[in-house]
PDB file of N, CA and C in Angstrom:
ATOM      1  N   LYS A   1       0.840  -1.182   0.000  1.00 64.00           N
ATOM      2  CA  LYS A   1       0.001   0.000  -0.002  1.00 64.00           C
ATOM      3  C   LYS A   1       0.880   1.241   0.000  1.00 64.00           C
ATOM      4  N   PHE A   2       0.454   2.214  -0.770  1.00 61.00           N
ATOM      5  CA  PHE A   2       1.152   3.489  -0.826  1.00 61.00           C
ATOM      6  C   PHE A   2       0.129   4.593  -0.609  1.00 61.00           C
ATOM      7  N   PRO A   3       0.503   5.624   0.127  1.00 61.00           N
ATOM      8  CA  PRO A   3      -0.440   6.733   0.298  1.00 61.00           C
ATOM      9  C   PRO A   3      -0.659   7.442  -1.034  1.00 61.00           C
ATOM     10  N   LYS A   4      -1.845   7.957  -1.226  1.00 62.00           N
ATOM     11  CA  LYS A   4      -2.183   8.660  -2.457  1.00 62.00           C
ATOM     12  C   LYS A   4      -1.666  10.082  -2.366  1.00 62.00           C
ATOM     13  N   THR A   5      -0.623  10.371  -3.120  1.00 59.00           N
ATOM     14  CA  THR A   5      -0.040  11.705  -3.164  1.00 59.00           C
ATOM     15  C   THR A   5       0.063  12.096  -4.630  1.00 59.00           C
ATOM     16  N   LEU A   6      -0.754  13.013  -5.068  1.00 56.00           N
ATOM     17  CA  LEU A   6      -0.753  13.405  -6.469  1.00 56.00           C
ATOM     18  C   LEU A   6       0.332  14.424  -6.745  1.00 56.00           C
ATOM     19  N   LYS A   7       0.954  14.263  -7.906  1.00 55.00           N
ATOM     20  CA  LYS A   7       1.894  15.255  -8.394  1.00 55.00           C
ATOM     21  C   LYS A   7       1.125  16.113  -9.394  1.00 55.00           C
ATOM     22  N   GLU A   8       1.849  16.899 -10.156  1.00 55.00           N
ATOM     23  CA  GLU A   8       1.179  17.743 -11.135  1.00 55.00           C
ATOM     24  C   GLU A   8       0.415  16.892 -12.149  1.00 55.00           C
ATOM     25  N   GLU A   9      -0.678  17.431 -12.651  1.00 60.00           N
ATOM     26  CA  GLU A   9      -1.533  16.797 -13.645  1.00 60.00           C
ATOM     27  C   GLU A   9      -2.025  15.414 -13.217  1.00 60.00           C
ATOM     28  N   ASP A  10      -2.413  15.263 -11.970  1.00 63.00           N
ATOM     29  CA  ASP A  10      -2.972  14.006 -11.470  1.00 63.00           C
ATOM     30  C   ASP A  10      -2.068  12.802 -11.679  1.00 63.00           C
ATOM     31  N   SER A  11      -0.775  12.991 -11.561  1.00 68.00           N
ATOM     32  CA  SER A  11       0.139  11.853 -11.684  1.00 68.00           C
ATOM     33  C   SER A  11       0.713  11.530 -10.310  1.00 68.00           C
ATOM     34  N   MET A  12       1.203  10.327 -10.190  1.00 73.00           N
ATOM     35  CA  MET A  12       1.765   9.864  -8.936  1.00 73.00           C
ATOM     36  C   MET A  12       3.018   9.070  -9.252  1.00 73.00           C
ATOM     37  N   GLU A  13       4.030   9.208  -8.433  1.00 77.00           N
ATOM     38  CA  GLU A  13       5.267   8.464  -8.645  1.00 77.00           C
ATOM     39  C   GLU A  13       5.503   7.546  -7.455  1.00 77.00           C
ATOM     40  N   VAL A  14       5.783   6.284  -7.743  1.00 79.00           N
ATOM     41  CA  VAL A  14       6.089   5.301  -6.710  1.00 79.00           C
ATOM     42  C   VAL A  14       7.446   4.706  -7.050  1.00 79.00           C
ATOM     43  N   ILE A  15       8.345   4.689  -6.087  1.00 81.00           N
ATOM     44  CA  ILE A  15       9.674   4.121  -6.289  1.00 81.00           C
ATOM     45  C   ILE A  15       9.799   2.892  -5.399  1.00 81.00           C
ATOM     46  N   LEU A  16      10.090   1.764  -6.017  1.00 83.00           N
ATOM     47  CA  LEU A  16      10.296   0.510  -5.294  1.00 83.00           C
ATOM     48  C   LEU A  16      11.781   0.195  -5.340  1.00 83.00           C
ATOM     49  N   ASN A  17      12.396   0.049  -4.191  1.00 82.00           N
ATOM     50  CA  ASN A  17      13.831  -0.207  -4.122  1.00 82.00           C
ATOM     51  C   ASN A  17      14.111  -1.669  -3.800  1.00 82.00           C
ATOM     52  N   ASP A  18      15.300  -2.118  -4.222  1.00 84.00           N
ATOM     53  CA  ASP A  18      15.805  -3.450  -3.870  1.00 84.00           C
ATOM     54  C   ASP A  18      14.841  -4.571  -4.271  1.00 84.00           C
ATOM     55  N   ILE A  19      14.315  -4.501  -5.470  1.00 88.00           N
ATOM     56  CA  ILE A  19      13.438  -5.550  -5.981  1.00 88.00           C
ATOM     57  C   ILE A  19      14.309  -6.632  -6.610  1.00 88.00           C
ATOM     58  N   PRO A  20      14.184  -7.871  -6.180  1.00 92.00           N
ATOM     59  CA  PRO A  20      14.982  -8.947  -6.777  1.00 92.00           C
ATOM     60  C   PRO A  20      14.632  -9.126  -8.253  1.00 92.00           C
ATOM     61  N   PRO A  21      15.606  -9.496  -9.104  1.00 93.00           N
ATOM     62  CA  PRO A  21      15.304  -9.757 -10.509  1.00 93.00           C
ATOM     63  C   PRO A  21      14.204 -10.812 -10.638  1.00 93.00           C
ATOM     64  N   GLY A  22      13.353 -10.639 -11.633  1.00 95.00           N
ATOM     65  CA  GLY A  22      12.276 -11.602 -11.855  1.00 95.00           C
ATOM     66  C   GLY A  22      11.181 -11.004 -12.703  1.00 95.00           C
ATOM     67  N   THR A  23      10.080 -11.708 -12.783  1.00 96.00           N
ATOM     68  CA  THR A  23       8.911 -11.287 -13.546  1.00 96.00           C
ATOM     69  C   THR A  23       7.852 -10.814 -12.565  1.00 96.00           C
ATOM     70  N   TYR A  24       7.280  -9.644 -12.841  1.00 95.00           N
ATOM     71  CA  TYR A  24       6.326  -9.026 -11.924  1.00 95.00           C
ATOM     72  C   TYR A  24       5.133  -8.463 -12.685  1.00 95.00           C
ATOM     73  N   THR A  25       4.064  -8.192 -11.956  1.00 94.00           N
ATOM     74  CA  THR A  25       2.945  -7.390 -12.439  1.00 94.00           C
ATOM     75  C   THR A  25       2.613  -6.371 -11.352  1.00 94.00           C
ATOM     76  N   ILE A  26       1.973  -5.294 -11.759  1.00 93.00           N
ATOM     77  CA  ILE A  26       1.516  -4.281 -10.804  1.00 93.00           C
ATOM     78  C   ILE A  26       0.057  -3.979 -11.118  1.00 93.00           C
ATOM     79  N   SER A  27      -0.748  -3.935 -10.075  1.00 92.00           N
ATOM     80  CA  SER A  27      -2.118  -3.451 -10.219  1.00 92.00           C
ATOM     81  C   SER A  27      -2.310  -2.304  -9.233  1.00 92.00           C
ATOM     82  N   ILE A  28      -3.097  -1.334  -9.647  1.00 90.00           N
ATOM     83  CA  ILE A  28      -3.319  -0.131  -8.849  1.00 90.00           C
ATOM     84  C   ILE A  28      -4.818   0.045  -8.652  1.00 90.00           C
ATOM     85  N   LEU A  29      -5.214   0.368  -7.440  1.00 90.00           N
ATOM     86  CA  LEU A  29      -6.601   0.697  -7.123  1.00 90.00           C
ATOM     87  C   LEU A  29      -6.620   2.064  -6.461  1.00 90.00           C
ATOM     88  N   ASP A  30      -7.395   2.980  -7.012  1.00 89.00           N
ATOM     89  CA  ASP A  30      -7.612   4.277  -6.375  1.00 89.00           C
ATOM     90  C   ASP A  30      -8.756   4.080  -5.378  1.00 89.00           C
ATOM     91  N   ASP A  31      -8.417   3.595  -4.209  1.00 89.00           N
ATOM     92  CA  ASP A  31      -9.387   3.207  -3.183  1.00 89.00           C
ATOM     93  C   ASP A  31      -9.933   4.460  -2.500  1.00 89.00           C
ATOM     94  N   GLU A  32     -10.854   5.124  -3.171  1.00 88.00           N
ATOM     95  CA  GLU A  32     -11.347   6.424  -2.724  1.00 88.00           C
ATOM     96  C   GLU A  32     -11.994   6.376  -1.348  1.00 88.00           C
ATOM     97  N   ASP A  33     -12.664   5.297  -1.006  1.00 91.00           N
ATOM     98  CA  ASP A  33     -13.318   5.224   0.299  1.00 91.00           C
ATOM     99  C   ASP A  33     -12.489   4.444   1.328  1.00 91.00           C
ATOM    100  N   LYS A  34     -11.282   4.045   0.935  1.00 90.00           N
ATOM    101  CA  LYS A  34     -10.314   3.396   1.842  1.00 90.00           C
ATOM    102  C   LYS A  34     -10.884   2.158   2.542  1.00 90.00           C
ATOM    103  N   ASN A  35     -11.633   1.335   1.778  1.00 94.00           N
ATOM    104  CA  ASN A  35     -12.167   0.101   2.361  1.00 94.00           C
ATOM    105  C   ASN A  35     -11.387  -1.140   1.913  1.00 94.00           C
ATOM    106  N   ASP A  36     -10.259  -0.930   1.243  1.00 92.00           N
ATOM    107  CA  ASP A  36      -9.358  -2.006   0.803  1.00 92.00           C
ATOM    108  C   ASP A  36      -9.982  -2.965  -0.200  1.00 92.00           C
ATOM    109  N   LYS A  37     -10.960  -2.500  -0.973  1.00 94.00           N
ATOM    110  CA  LYS A  37     -11.520  -3.344  -2.025  1.00 94.00           C
ATOM    111  C   LYS A  37     -12.122  -2.475  -3.117  1.00 94.00           C
ATOM    112  N   MET A  38     -12.281  -3.068  -4.305  1.00 92.00           N
ATOM    113  CA  MET A  38     -12.893  -2.381  -5.436  1.00 92.00           C
ATOM    114  C   MET A  38     -14.399  -2.350  -5.228  1.00 92.00           C
ATOM    115  N   ASN A  39     -14.999  -1.192  -5.448  1.00 94.00           N
ATOM    116  CA  ASN A  39     -16.453  -1.055  -5.374  1.00 94.00           C
ATOM    117  C   ASN A  39     -17.027  -1.027  -6.783  1.00 94.00           C
ATOM    118  N   PHE A  40     -18.213  -1.606  -6.942  1.00 91.00           N
ATOM    119  CA  PHE A  40     -18.865  -1.705  -8.242  1.00 91.00           C
ATOM    120  C   PHE A  40     -20.260  -1.099  -8.175  1.00 91.00           C
ATOM    121  N   ASN A  41     -20.763  -0.645  -9.337  1.00 90.00           N
ATOM    122  CA  ASN A  41     -22.130  -0.153  -9.398  1.00 90.00           C
ATOM    123  C   ASN A  41     -23.075  -1.332  -9.666  1.00 90.00           C
ATOM    124  N   LEU A  42     -24.354  -1.052  -9.874  1.00 90.00           N
ATOM    125  CA  LEU A  42     -25.336  -2.120 -10.092  1.00 90.00           C
ATOM    126  C   LEU A  42     -25.072  -2.926 -11.362  1.00 90.00           C
ATOM    127  N   LEU A  43     -24.388  -2.326 -12.320  1.00 86.00           N
ATOM    128  CA  LEU A  43     -24.053  -3.036 -13.566  1.00 86.00           C
ATOM    129  C   LEU A  43     -22.699  -3.738 -13.484  1.00 86.00           C
ATOM    130  N   ARG A  44     -22.105  -3.774 -12.290  1.00 85.00           N
ATOM    131  CA  ARG A  44     -20.806  -4.399 -12.033  1.00 85.00           C
ATOM    132  C   ARG A  44     -19.650  -3.660 -12.708  1.00 85.00           C
ATOM    133  N   MET A  45     -19.843  -2.375 -12.974  1.00 87.00           N
ATOM    134  CA  MET A  45     -18.768  -1.538 -13.491  1.00 87.00           C
ATOM    135  C   MET A  45     -18.027  -0.948 -12.293  1.00 87.00           C
ATOM    136  N   PRO A  46     -16.701  -0.857 -12.360  1.00 89.00           N
ATOM    137  CA  PRO A  46     -15.935  -0.306 -11.232  1.00 89.00           C
ATOM    138  C   PRO A  46     -16.339   1.136 -10.926  1.00 89.00           C
ATOM    139  N   ARG A  47     -16.464   1.435  -9.639  1.00 91.00           N
ATOM    140  CA  ARG A  47     -16.774   2.793  -9.199  1.00 91.00           C
ATOM    141  C   ARG A  47     -15.523   3.545  -8.794  1.00 91.00           C
ATOM    142  N   GLU A  48     -14.370   2.859  -8.790  1.00 91.00           N
ATOM    143  CA  GLU A  48     -13.096   3.469  -8.416  1.00 91.00           C
ATOM    144  C   GLU A  48     -12.102   3.210  -9.541  1.00 91.00           C
ATOM    145  N   GLY A  49     -11.091   4.054  -9.607  1.00 89.00           N
ATOM    146  CA  GLY A  49     -10.101   3.915 -10.651  1.00 89.00           C
ATOM    147  C   GLY A  49      -9.170   2.742 -10.410  1.00 89.00           C
ATOM    148  N   TYR A  50      -8.673   2.176 -11.507  1.00 91.00           N
ATOM    149  CA  TYR A  50      -7.737   1.056 -11.415  1.00 91.00           C
ATOM    150  C   TYR A  50      -6.822   1.063 -12.634  1.00 91.00           C
ATOM    151  N   GLY A  51      -5.723   0.353 -12.527  1.00 91.00           N
ATOM    152  CA  GLY A  51      -4.792   0.231 -13.638  1.00 91.00           C
ATOM    153  C   GLY A  51      -3.908  -0.988 -13.451  1.00 91.00           C
ATOM    154  N   PHE A  52      -3.339  -1.467 -14.566  1.00 93.00           N
ATOM    155  CA  PHE A  52      -2.452  -2.623 -14.555  1.00 93.00           C
ATOM    156  C   PHE A  52      -1.174  -2.299 -15.305  1.00 93.00           C
ATOM    157  N   SER A  53      -0.087  -2.962 -14.941  1.00 93.00           N
ATOM    158  CA  SER A  53       1.159  -2.783 -15.669  1.00 93.00           C
ATOM    159  C   SER A  53       0.929  -3.125 -17.149  1.00 93.00           C
ATOM    160  N   ASN A  54       1.728  -2.503 -18.010  1.00 93.00           N
ATOM    161  CA  ASN A  54       1.602  -2.575 -19.474  1.00 93.00           C
ATOM    162  C   ASN A  54       0.327  -1.907 -19.968  1.00 93.00           C
ATOM    163  N   ASN A  55      -0.348  -1.157 -19.091  1.00 91.00           N
ATOM    164  CA  ASN A  55      -1.585  -0.437 -19.432  1.00 91.00           C
ATOM    165  C   ASN A  55      -2.637  -1.328 -20.071  1.00 91.00           C
ATOM    166  N   ILE A  56      -2.725  -2.561 -19.590  1.00 91.00           N
ATOM    167  CA  ILE A  56      -3.757  -3.475 -20.060  1.00 91.00           C
ATOM    168  C   ILE A  56      -5.102  -2.991 -19.510  1.00 91.00           C
ATOM    169  N   VAL A  57      -6.102  -2.879 -20.379  1.00 88.00           N
ATOM    170  CA  VAL A  57      -7.449  -2.498 -19.959  1.00 88.00           C
ATOM    171  C   VAL A  57      -8.324  -3.741 -20.095  1.00 88.00           C
ATOM    172  N   PRO A  58      -8.628  -4.388 -18.978  1.00 82.00           N
ATOM    173  CA  PRO A  58      -9.386  -5.640 -19.046  1.00 82.00           C
ATOM    174  C   PRO A  58     -10.859  -5.404 -19.353  1.00 82.00           C
ATOM    175  N   ARG A  59     -11.498  -6.454 -19.794  1.00 76.00           N
ATOM    176  CA  ARG A  59     -12.943  -6.406 -20.048  1.00 76.00           C
ATOM    177  C   ARG A  59     -13.610  -7.439 -19.141  1.00 76.00           C
ATOM    178  N   HIS A  60     -14.317  -7.002 -18.149  1.00 75.00           N
ATOM    179  CA  HIS A  60     -15.159  -7.820 -17.283  1.00 75.00           C
ATOM    180  C   HIS A  60     -14.429  -8.687 -16.260  1.00 75.00           C
ATOM    181  N   LYS A  61     -13.105  -8.770 -16.301  1.00 82.00           N
ATOM    182  CA  LYS A  61     -12.374  -9.529 -15.282  1.00 82.00           C
ATOM    183  C   LYS A  61     -10.914  -9.103 -15.306  1.00 82.00           C
ATOM    184  N   SER A  62     -10.169  -9.518 -14.317  1.00 84.00           N
ATOM    185  CA  SER A  62      -8.741  -9.176 -14.270  1.00 84.00           C
ATOM    186  C   SER A  62      -8.030  -9.762 -15.478  1.00 84.00           C
ATOM    187  N   PRO A  63      -7.047  -9.044 -16.019  1.00 91.00           N
ATOM    188  CA  PRO A  63      -6.341  -9.547 -17.202  1.00 91.00           C
ATOM    189  C   PRO A  63      -5.409 -10.695 -16.838  1.00 91.00           C
ATOM    190  N   PRO A  64      -5.036 -11.507 -17.822  1.00 93.00           N
ATOM    191  CA  PRO A  64      -4.089 -12.601 -17.569  1.00 93.00           C
ATOM    192  C   PRO A  64      -2.731 -12.068 -17.105  1.00 93.00           C
ATOM    193  N   TYR A  65      -2.095 -12.795 -16.219  1.00 94.00           N
ATOM    194  CA  TYR A  65      -0.777 -12.442 -15.691  1.00 94.00           C
ATOM    195  C   TYR A  65       0.205 -12.149 -16.825  1.00 94.00           C
ATOM    196  N   GLU A  66       0.196 -12.990 -17.848  1.00 95.00           N
ATOM    197  CA  GLU A  66       1.157 -12.850 -18.945  1.00 95.00           C
ATOM    198  C   GLU A  66       1.038 -11.500 -19.646  1.00 95.00           C
ATOM    199  N   GLU A  67      -0.154 -10.951 -19.731  1.00 95.00           N
ATOM    200  CA  GLU A  67      -0.355  -9.677 -20.417  1.00 95.00           C
ATOM    201  C   GLU A  67       0.171  -8.496 -19.612  1.00 95.00           C
ATOM    202  N   CYS A  68       0.158  -8.612 -18.300  1.00 94.00           N
ATOM    203  CA  CYS A  68       0.576  -7.515 -17.429  1.00 94.00           C
ATOM    204  C   CYS A  68       2.017  -7.637 -16.961  1.00 94.00           C
ATOM    205  N   SER A  69       2.642  -8.774 -17.176  1.00 96.00           N
ATOM    206  CA  SER A  69       3.962  -9.016 -16.584  1.00 96.00           C
ATOM    207  C   SER A  69       5.071  -8.243 -17.293  1.00 96.00           C
ATOM    208  N   PHE A  70       6.115  -7.947 -16.533  1.00 94.00           N
ATOM    209  CA  PHE A  70       7.304  -7.276 -17.051  1.00 94.00           C
ATOM    210  C   PHE A  70       8.509  -7.810 -16.295  1.00 94.00           C
ATOM    211  N   GLN A  71       9.682  -7.655 -16.877  1.00 94.00           N
ATOM    212  CA  GLN A  71      10.923  -8.165 -16.303  1.00 94.00           C
ATOM    213  C   GLN A  71      11.641  -7.097 -15.503  1.00 94.00           C
ATOM    214  N   VAL A  72      12.173  -7.481 -14.373  1.00 93.00           N
ATOM    215  CA  VAL A  72      13.054  -6.626 -13.578  1.00 93.00           C
ATOM    216  C   VAL A  72      14.409  -7.304 -13.568  1.00 93.00           C
ATOM    217  N   ASP A  73      15.438  -6.536 -13.950  1.00 90.00           N
ATOM    218  CA  ASP A  73      16.803  -7.047 -13.848  1.00 90.00           C
ATOM    219  C   ASP A  73      17.593  -6.067 -12.984  1.00 90.00           C
ATOM    220  N   GLU A  74      18.870  -5.956 -13.203  1.00 81.00           N
ATOM    221  CA  GLU A  74      19.680  -5.062 -12.365  1.00 81.00           C
ATOM    222  C   GLU A  74      19.501  -3.591 -12.710  1.00 81.00           C
ATOM    223  N   LYS A  75      18.873  -3.281 -13.831  1.00 81.00           N
ATOM    224  CA  LYS A  75      18.687  -1.891 -14.265  1.00 81.00           C
ATOM    225  C   LYS A  75      17.386  -1.331 -13.700  1.00 81.00           C
ATOM    226  N   ASN A  76      17.259  -0.018 -13.780  1.00 82.00           N
ATOM    227  CA  ASN A  76      16.013   0.637 -13.374  1.00 82.00           C
ATOM    228  C   ASN A  76      14.920   0.321 -14.388  1.00 82.00           C
ATOM    229  N   VAL A  77      13.725   0.122 -13.914  1.00 86.00           N
ATOM    230  CA  VAL A  77      12.569  -0.109 -14.767  1.00 86.00           C
ATOM    231  C   VAL A  77      11.593   1.040 -14.523  1.00 86.00           C
ATOM    232  N   TYR A  78      11.162   1.684 -15.584  1.00 86.00           N
ATOM    233  CA  TYR A  78      10.185   2.767 -15.478  1.00 86.00           C
ATOM    234  C   TYR A  78       8.894   2.312 -16.136  1.00 86.00           C
ATOM    235  N   LEU A  79       7.814   2.408 -15.409  1.00 87.00           N
ATOM    236  CA  LEU A  79       6.501   2.044 -15.939  1.00 87.00           C
ATOM    237  C   LEU A  79       5.564   3.225 -15.793  1.00 87.00           C
ATOM    238  N   LYS A  80       4.728   3.418 -16.779  1.00 88.00           N
ATOM    239  CA  LYS A  80       3.666   4.408 -16.689  1.00 88.00           C
ATOM    240  C   LYS A  80       2.353   3.629 -16.752  1.00 88.00           C
ATOM    241  N   ILE A  81       1.553   3.751 -15.698  1.00 90.00           N
ATOM    242  CA  ILE A  81       0.279   3.046 -15.638  1.00 90.00           C
ATOM    243  C   ILE A  81      -0.831   4.089 -15.596  1.00 90.00           C
ATOM    244  N   GLU A  82      -1.700   4.049 -16.586  1.00 88.00           N
ATOM    245  CA  GLU A  82      -2.811   4.990 -16.629  1.00 88.00           C
ATOM    246  C   GLU A  82      -3.996   4.409 -15.870  1.00 88.00           C
ATOM    247  N   ILE A  83      -4.559   5.211 -14.991  1.00 88.00           N
ATOM    248  CA  ILE A  83      -5.690   4.785 -14.181  1.00 88.00           C
ATOM    249  C   ILE A  83      -6.967   4.946 -15.006  1.00 88.00           C
ATOM    250  N   GLN A  84      -7.777   3.897 -15.041  1.00 87.00           N
ATOM    251  CA  GLN A  84      -9.034   3.898 -15.784  1.00 87.00           C
ATOM    252  C   GLN A  84     -10.180   4.245 -14.833  1.00 87.00           C
ATOM    253  N   TYR A  85     -11.025   5.179 -15.267  1.00 87.00           N
ATOM    254  CA  TYR A  85     -12.223   5.548 -14.505  1.00 87.00           C
ATOM    255  C   TYR A  85     -13.420   5.413 -15.431  1.00 87.00           C
ATOM    256  N   PHE A  86     -14.500   4.849 -14.938  1.00 81.00           N
ATOM    257  CA  PHE A  86     -15.723   4.741 -15.724  1.00 81.00           C
ATOM    258  C   PHE A  86     -16.714   5.831 -15.349  1.00 81.00           C
ATOM    259  N   ARG A  87     -16.234   6.810 -14.616  1.00 68.00           N
ATOM    260  CA  ARG A  87     -17.043   7.964 -14.231  1.00 68.00           C
ATOM    261  C   ARG A  87     -16.076   9.071 -13.868  1.00 68.00           C
ATOM    262  N   GLU A  88     -16.604  10.236 -13.610  1.00 54.00           N
ATOM    263  CA  GLU A  88     -15.764  11.343 -13.166  1.00 54.00           C
ATOM    264  C   GLU A  88     -15.237  11.067 -11.769  1.00 54.00           C
ATOM    265  N   LYS A  89     -13.976  11.447 -11.515  1.00 53.00           N
ATOM    266  CA  LYS A  89     -13.409  11.308 -10.169  1.00 53.00           C
ATOM    267  C   LYS A  89     -14.153  12.214  -9.208  1.00 53.00           C
ATOM    268  N   SER A  90     -14.326  11.752  -7.973  1.00 52.00           N
ATOM    269  CA  SER A  90     -15.002  12.588  -6.968  1.00 52.00           C
ATOM    270  C   SER A  90     -13.987  13.447  -6.257  1.00 52.00           C
TER     271      SER A  90
END
């Protein structure tokens, strides 16, 4: 968990240090009500923003691991993950 701290233009930077080499995925939830889970409307559409590594936009379920995975080696890895909202942010 990381605290929500916005930078300019609604962006956020997270730095993870000392990550062992390997294959990883990242998922992000903008947990607006801080209940530690995704909230859905009556049509089962997400009510909070979310994003996945490789900017995969899933349809109706979480995307496959293989689509979101990326390699970490000894070099720095920079990822840009766009948060998807199905409504205006509150």
